[in-house]
Coordinates of C-alpha atoms in Angstrom, one line a residue:
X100 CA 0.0 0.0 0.0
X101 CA 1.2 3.4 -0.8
X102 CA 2.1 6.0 2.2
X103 CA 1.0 9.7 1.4
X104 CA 0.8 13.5 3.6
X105 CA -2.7 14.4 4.4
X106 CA -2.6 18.5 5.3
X107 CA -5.0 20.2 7.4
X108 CA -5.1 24.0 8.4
X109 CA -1.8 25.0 9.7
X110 CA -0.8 21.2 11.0
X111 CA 0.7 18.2 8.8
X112 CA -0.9 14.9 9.8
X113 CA 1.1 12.0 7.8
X114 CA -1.0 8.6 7.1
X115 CA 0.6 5.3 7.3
X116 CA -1.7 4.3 4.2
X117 CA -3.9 6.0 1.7
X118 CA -7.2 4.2 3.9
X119 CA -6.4 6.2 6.9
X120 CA -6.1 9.1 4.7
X121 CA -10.1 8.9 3.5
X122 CA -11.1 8.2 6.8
X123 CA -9.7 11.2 8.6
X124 CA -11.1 13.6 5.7
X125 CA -14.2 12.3 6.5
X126 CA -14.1 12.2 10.4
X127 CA -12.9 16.3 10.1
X128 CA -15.5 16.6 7.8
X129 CA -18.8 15.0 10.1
X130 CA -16.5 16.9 12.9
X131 CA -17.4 20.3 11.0
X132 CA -20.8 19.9 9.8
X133 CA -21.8 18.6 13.6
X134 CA -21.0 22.1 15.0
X135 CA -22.7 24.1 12.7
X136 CA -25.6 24.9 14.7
X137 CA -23.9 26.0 17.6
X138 CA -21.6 28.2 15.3
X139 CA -25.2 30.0 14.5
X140 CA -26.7 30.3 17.9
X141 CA -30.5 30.4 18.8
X142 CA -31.9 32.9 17.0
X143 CA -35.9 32.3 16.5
X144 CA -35.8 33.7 12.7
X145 CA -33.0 31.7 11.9
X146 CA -34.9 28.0 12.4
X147 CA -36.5 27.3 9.3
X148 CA -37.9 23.8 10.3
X149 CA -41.5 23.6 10.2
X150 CA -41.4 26.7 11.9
X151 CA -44.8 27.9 11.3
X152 CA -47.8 25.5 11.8
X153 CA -51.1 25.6 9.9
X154 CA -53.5 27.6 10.6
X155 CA -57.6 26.7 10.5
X156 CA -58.9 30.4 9.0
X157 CA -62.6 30.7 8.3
X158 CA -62.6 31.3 4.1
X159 CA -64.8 34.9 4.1
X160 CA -61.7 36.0 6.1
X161 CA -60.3 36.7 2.9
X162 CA -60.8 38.3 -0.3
X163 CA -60.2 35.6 -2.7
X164 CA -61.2 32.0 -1.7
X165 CA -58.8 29.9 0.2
X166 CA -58.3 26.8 -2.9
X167 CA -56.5 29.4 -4.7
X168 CA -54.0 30.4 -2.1
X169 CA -51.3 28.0 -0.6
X170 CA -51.2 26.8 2.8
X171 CA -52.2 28.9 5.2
X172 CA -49.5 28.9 8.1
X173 CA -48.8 31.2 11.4
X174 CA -49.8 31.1 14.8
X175 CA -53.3 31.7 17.2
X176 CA -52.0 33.5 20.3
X177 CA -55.3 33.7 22.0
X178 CA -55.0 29.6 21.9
X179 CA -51.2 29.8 22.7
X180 CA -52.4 31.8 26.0
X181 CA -55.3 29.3 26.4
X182 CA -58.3 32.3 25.9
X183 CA -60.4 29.5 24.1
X184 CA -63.1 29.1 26.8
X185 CA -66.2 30.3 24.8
X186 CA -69.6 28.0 25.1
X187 CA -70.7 25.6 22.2
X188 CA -73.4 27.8 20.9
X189 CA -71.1 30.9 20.8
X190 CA -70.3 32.0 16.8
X191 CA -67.1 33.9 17.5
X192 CA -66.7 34.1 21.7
X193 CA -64.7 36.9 23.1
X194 CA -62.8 37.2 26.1
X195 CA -62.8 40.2 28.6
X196 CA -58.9 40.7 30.0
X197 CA -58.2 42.2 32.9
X198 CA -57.2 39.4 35.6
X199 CA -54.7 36.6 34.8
X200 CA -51.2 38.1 33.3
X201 CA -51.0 36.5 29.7
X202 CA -47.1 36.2 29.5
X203 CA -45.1 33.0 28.8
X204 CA -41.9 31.9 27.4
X205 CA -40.9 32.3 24.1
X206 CA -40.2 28.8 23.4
X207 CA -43.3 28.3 23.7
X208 CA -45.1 30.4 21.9
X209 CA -43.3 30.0 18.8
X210 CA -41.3 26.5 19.4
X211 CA -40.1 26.3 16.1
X212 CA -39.7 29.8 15.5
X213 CA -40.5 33.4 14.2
X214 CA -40.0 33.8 10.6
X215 CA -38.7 37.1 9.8
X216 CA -41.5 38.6 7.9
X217 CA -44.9 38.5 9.0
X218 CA -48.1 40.0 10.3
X219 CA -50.2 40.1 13.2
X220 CA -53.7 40.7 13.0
X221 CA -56.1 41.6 16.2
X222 CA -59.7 42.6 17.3
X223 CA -60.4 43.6 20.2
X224 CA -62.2 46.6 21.7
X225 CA -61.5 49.2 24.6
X226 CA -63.9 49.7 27.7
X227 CA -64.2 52.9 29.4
X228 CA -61.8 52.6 32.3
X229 CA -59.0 51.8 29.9
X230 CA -59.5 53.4 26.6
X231 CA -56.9 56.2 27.6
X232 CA -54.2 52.7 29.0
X233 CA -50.9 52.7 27.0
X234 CA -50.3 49.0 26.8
X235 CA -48.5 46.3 25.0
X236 CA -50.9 44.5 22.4
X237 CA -48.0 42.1 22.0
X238 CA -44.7 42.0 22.8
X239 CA -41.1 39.3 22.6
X240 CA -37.9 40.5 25.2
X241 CA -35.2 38.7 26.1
X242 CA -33.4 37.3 28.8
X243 CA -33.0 40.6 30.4
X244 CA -36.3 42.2 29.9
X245 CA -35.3 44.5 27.1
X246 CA -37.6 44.8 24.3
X247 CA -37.2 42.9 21.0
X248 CA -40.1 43.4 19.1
X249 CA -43.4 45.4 20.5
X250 CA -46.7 46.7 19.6
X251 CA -48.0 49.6 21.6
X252 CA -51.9 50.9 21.7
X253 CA -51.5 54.4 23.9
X254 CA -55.0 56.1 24.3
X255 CA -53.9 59.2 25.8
X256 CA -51.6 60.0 22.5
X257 CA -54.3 57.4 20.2
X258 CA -51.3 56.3 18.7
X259 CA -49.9 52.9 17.7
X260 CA -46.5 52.4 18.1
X261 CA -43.5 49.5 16.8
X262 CA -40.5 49.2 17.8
X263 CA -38.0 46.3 17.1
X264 CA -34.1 45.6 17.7
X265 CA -31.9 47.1 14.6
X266 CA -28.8 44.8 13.2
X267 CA -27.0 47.3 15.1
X268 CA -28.7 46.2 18.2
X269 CA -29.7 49.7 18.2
X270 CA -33.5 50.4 18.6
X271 CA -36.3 51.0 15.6
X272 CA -39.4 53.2 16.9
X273 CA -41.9 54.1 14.4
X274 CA -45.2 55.9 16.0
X275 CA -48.5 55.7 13.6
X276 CA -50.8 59.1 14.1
X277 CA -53.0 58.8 11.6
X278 CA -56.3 60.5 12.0
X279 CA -57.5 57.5 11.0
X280 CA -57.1 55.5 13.8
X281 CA -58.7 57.9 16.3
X282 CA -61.9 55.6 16.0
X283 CA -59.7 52.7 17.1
X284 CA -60.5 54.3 20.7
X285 CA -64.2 54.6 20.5
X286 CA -64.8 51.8 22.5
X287 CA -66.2 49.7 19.4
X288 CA -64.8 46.6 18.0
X289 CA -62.1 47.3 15.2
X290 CA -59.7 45.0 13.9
X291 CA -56.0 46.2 14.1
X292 CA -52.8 44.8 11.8
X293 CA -49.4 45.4 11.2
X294 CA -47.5 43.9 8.5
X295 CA -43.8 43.8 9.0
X296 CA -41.5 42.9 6.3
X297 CA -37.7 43.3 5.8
X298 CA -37.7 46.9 5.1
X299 CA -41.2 48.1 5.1
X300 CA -44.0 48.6 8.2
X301 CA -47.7 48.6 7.0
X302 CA -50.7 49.5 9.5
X303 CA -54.3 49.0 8.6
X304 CA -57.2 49.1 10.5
X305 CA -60.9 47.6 9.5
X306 CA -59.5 46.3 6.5
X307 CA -58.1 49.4 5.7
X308 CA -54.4 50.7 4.6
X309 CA -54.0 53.3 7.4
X310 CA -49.8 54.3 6.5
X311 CA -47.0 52.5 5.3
X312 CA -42.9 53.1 6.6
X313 CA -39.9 52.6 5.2
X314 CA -37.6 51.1 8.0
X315 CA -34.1 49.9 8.9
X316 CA -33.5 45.7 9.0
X317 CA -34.3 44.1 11.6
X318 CA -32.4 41.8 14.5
X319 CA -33.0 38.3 14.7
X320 CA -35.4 37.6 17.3
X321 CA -33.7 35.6 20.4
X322 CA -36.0 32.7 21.7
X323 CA -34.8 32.2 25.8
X324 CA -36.9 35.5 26.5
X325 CA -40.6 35.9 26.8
X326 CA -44.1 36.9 24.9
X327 CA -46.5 39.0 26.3
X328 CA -50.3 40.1 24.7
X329 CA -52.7 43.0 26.2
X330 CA -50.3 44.3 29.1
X331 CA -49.9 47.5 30.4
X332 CA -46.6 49.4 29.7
X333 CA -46.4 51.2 33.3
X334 CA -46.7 48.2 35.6
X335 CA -46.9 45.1 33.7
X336 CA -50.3 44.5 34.5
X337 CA -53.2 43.1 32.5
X338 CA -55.3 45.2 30.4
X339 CA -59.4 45.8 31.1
X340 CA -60.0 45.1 27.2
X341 CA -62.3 42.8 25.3
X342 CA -60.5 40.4 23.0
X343 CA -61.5 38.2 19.8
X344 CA -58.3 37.0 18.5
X345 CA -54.4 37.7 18.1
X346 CA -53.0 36.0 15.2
X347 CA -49.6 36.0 13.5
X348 CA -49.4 34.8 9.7
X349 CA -45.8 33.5 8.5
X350 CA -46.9 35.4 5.1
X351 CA -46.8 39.0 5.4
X352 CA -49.4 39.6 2.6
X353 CA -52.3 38.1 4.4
X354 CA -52.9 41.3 6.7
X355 CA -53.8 43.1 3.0
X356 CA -55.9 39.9 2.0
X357 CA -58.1 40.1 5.0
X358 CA -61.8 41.3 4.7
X359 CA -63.7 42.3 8.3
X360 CA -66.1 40.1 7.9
X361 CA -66.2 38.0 10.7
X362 CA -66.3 40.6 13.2
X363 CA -68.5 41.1 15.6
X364 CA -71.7 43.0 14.2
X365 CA -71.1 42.2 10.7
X366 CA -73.5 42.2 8.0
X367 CA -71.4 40.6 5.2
X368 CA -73.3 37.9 3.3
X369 CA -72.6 34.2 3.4
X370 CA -70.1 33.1 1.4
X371 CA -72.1 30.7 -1.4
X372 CA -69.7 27.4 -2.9
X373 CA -70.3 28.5 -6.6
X374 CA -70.1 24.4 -7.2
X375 CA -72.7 23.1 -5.1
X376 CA -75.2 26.2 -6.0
X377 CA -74.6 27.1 -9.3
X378 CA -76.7 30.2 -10.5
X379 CA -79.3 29.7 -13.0
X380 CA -79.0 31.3 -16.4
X381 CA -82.5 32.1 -17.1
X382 CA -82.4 34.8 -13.9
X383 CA -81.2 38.7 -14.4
X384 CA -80.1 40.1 -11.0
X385 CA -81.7 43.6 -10.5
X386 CA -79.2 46.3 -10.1
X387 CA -79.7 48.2 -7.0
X388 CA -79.9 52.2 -7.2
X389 CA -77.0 54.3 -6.1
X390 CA -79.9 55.9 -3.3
X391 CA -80.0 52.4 -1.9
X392 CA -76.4 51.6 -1.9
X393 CA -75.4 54.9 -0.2
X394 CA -78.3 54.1 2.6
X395 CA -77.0 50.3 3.4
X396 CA -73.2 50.8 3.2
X397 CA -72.3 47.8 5.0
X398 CA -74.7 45.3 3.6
X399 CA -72.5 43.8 2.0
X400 CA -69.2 42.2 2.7
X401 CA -65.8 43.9 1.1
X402 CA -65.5 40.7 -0.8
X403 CA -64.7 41.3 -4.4
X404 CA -65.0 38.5 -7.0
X405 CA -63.5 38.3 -10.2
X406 CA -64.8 40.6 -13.0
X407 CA -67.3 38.2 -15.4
X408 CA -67.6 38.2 -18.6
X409 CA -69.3 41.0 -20.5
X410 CA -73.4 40.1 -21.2
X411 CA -75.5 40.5 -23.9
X412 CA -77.2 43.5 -25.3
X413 CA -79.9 44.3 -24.0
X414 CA -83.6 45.0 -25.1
X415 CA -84.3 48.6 -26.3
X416 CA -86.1 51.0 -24.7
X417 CA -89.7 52.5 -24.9
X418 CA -90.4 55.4 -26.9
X419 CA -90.2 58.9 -25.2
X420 CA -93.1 60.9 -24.9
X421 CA -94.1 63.5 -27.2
X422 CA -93.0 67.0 -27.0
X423 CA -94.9 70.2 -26.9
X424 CA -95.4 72.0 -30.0
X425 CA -93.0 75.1 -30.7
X426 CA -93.5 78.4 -31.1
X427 CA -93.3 79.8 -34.8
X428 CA -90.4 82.2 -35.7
X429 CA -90.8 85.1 -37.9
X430 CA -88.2 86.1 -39.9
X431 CA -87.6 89.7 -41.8
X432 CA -85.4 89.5 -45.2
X433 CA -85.0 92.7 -46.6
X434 CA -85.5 93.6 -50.2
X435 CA -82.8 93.9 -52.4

């Protein structure tokens, strides 16, 4: 058998035969790969496995139906902080929050991880004694209590406020003071989201596109702190609010996908499977006046299906009346 040098980094290992050779490349090798992930740390964003379960999402949530999208993924918090207690015969129950502190570990909460884009969607609605609170709707820290990523309702200001950990380990504030989201304080039920992306911070609110920011990248999100929902900023105590659901998608775009019509006091029709009812084609739908449109606004749901194809002509008219006779004009030529 023939002898030959094997050299690695700065040392010189000599084989007594070309076998041992192989197998110390490959013993290095498994040696290299195997510390990888601890080279990397445990940063949540960074764990790409199965990171985000799937999520069951009624279909008139959105604008287009759910066949034609992919899977939906992210996470429920108000299951994650066990808030599903409503009876069998309630349609969508809601939880009044006020008593038990709703914080838990990270791990937990997202045990696979965070991806770095997403968005969070909520509805919930103030009561009088705390409509003017400034409280966390959710927030992650770490080990230390220092703020990673947070989302901030303050009534006094009515403001909404982000903040998140820079690359930089600096911090990113961004305050939204729309007038539009004044009503968010009216002590009605509104649905709130924020979409956060790599570089760009979207707020709506009802369904609506309230602002959109331009924003610095964002840290990695470490998992060994903890998640919060509905706590107040000054003393870490629960908030007096009324809450339907907290959710998180793993796709950023659902926020802007998302009709309201599953909140409470809704008037948005039920969705119809176009298979099992299909419409007739002797039937002409009557067009309803503008008068009537602008006196029901909400009747029906801001679902919008695709555009049909153009119909036939249709039949013509009935002759107008006749008009009144006109008056008979005189007119002088002179003589040449």
């Amino acid at each position: 058998m023939k002898l030959s040098l094997y050299t690695f980094s700065r040392g010189h290992f000599t084989c007594a035969t070309e076998d041992m050779c192989h197998l110390l490349r490959w013993t290095i090798f498994l040696w290299i790969v195997n510390a990888i992930p601890f080279t990397f740390g445990m940063a949540v964003s960074e764990r790409t496995d199965n990171s985000c379960p799937t999520l069951r999402i009624e279909e008139r949530r959105f604008v287009q139906s759910l066949k034609s999208l992919h899977e939906v993924t992210g996470f429920d918090l108000t299951e994650k902080f066990l808030l599903r207690k409503g009876t069998v015969t309630e349609d969508r129950p809601s939880f009044r929050l006020g008593g038990t502190p709703l914080i838990k570990s990270t791990e937990l909460v997202f045990p696979n991880g965070l991806p770095g884009e997403y968005s969070l969607v909520s509805i919930f609605r103030l009561r009088k004694t705390t409509k003017k609170d400034r409280w966390y709707l959710w927030q992650i820290s770490d080990q230390s209590g220092g703020t990673q990523v947070s989302i901030v309702v303050d009534g006094a200001k009515k403001v909404v406020e982000f903040s998140a950990r820079g690359l930089l380990k600096n911090s990113l504030h961004y305050t939204f003071r729309s007038r539009d989201l004044q009503s968010l304080f009216d002590r009605q039920w509104h649905k709130l989201s924020v979409t956060v992306q790599a570089s760009i911070l979207s707020i709506y609110m009802d369904c609506k596109l309230i602002e959109r920011r331009l924003t610095d990248e964002k840290d990695a999100i470490d998992a060994g702190g903890r998640t919060l929902i509905t706590t107040r900023v000054e003393d870490g105590r629960p908030v007096d609010i009324e809450l339907q659901q907290i959710l998180i998608y793993c796709d950023p775009r659902m926020a802007e996908m998302e009709t309201c019509c599953e909140m409470p006091g809704s008037t948005c029709a039920p969705v119809e499977d176009p298979e099992a009812t299909p419409p007739s084609l002797f039937t002409t739908p009557v067009p309803r006046t503008l008068s009537q449109l602008a006196m029901h606004p909400r009747d029906s749901c801001q679902c919008w299906g695709e555009k049909g194809e153009q119909g036939l002509p249709g039949l013509a008219g009935l002759p107008g009346q006749k008009g009144d006779r006109g008056d008979k004009i005189k007119i002088h030529i002179p003589q040449l």
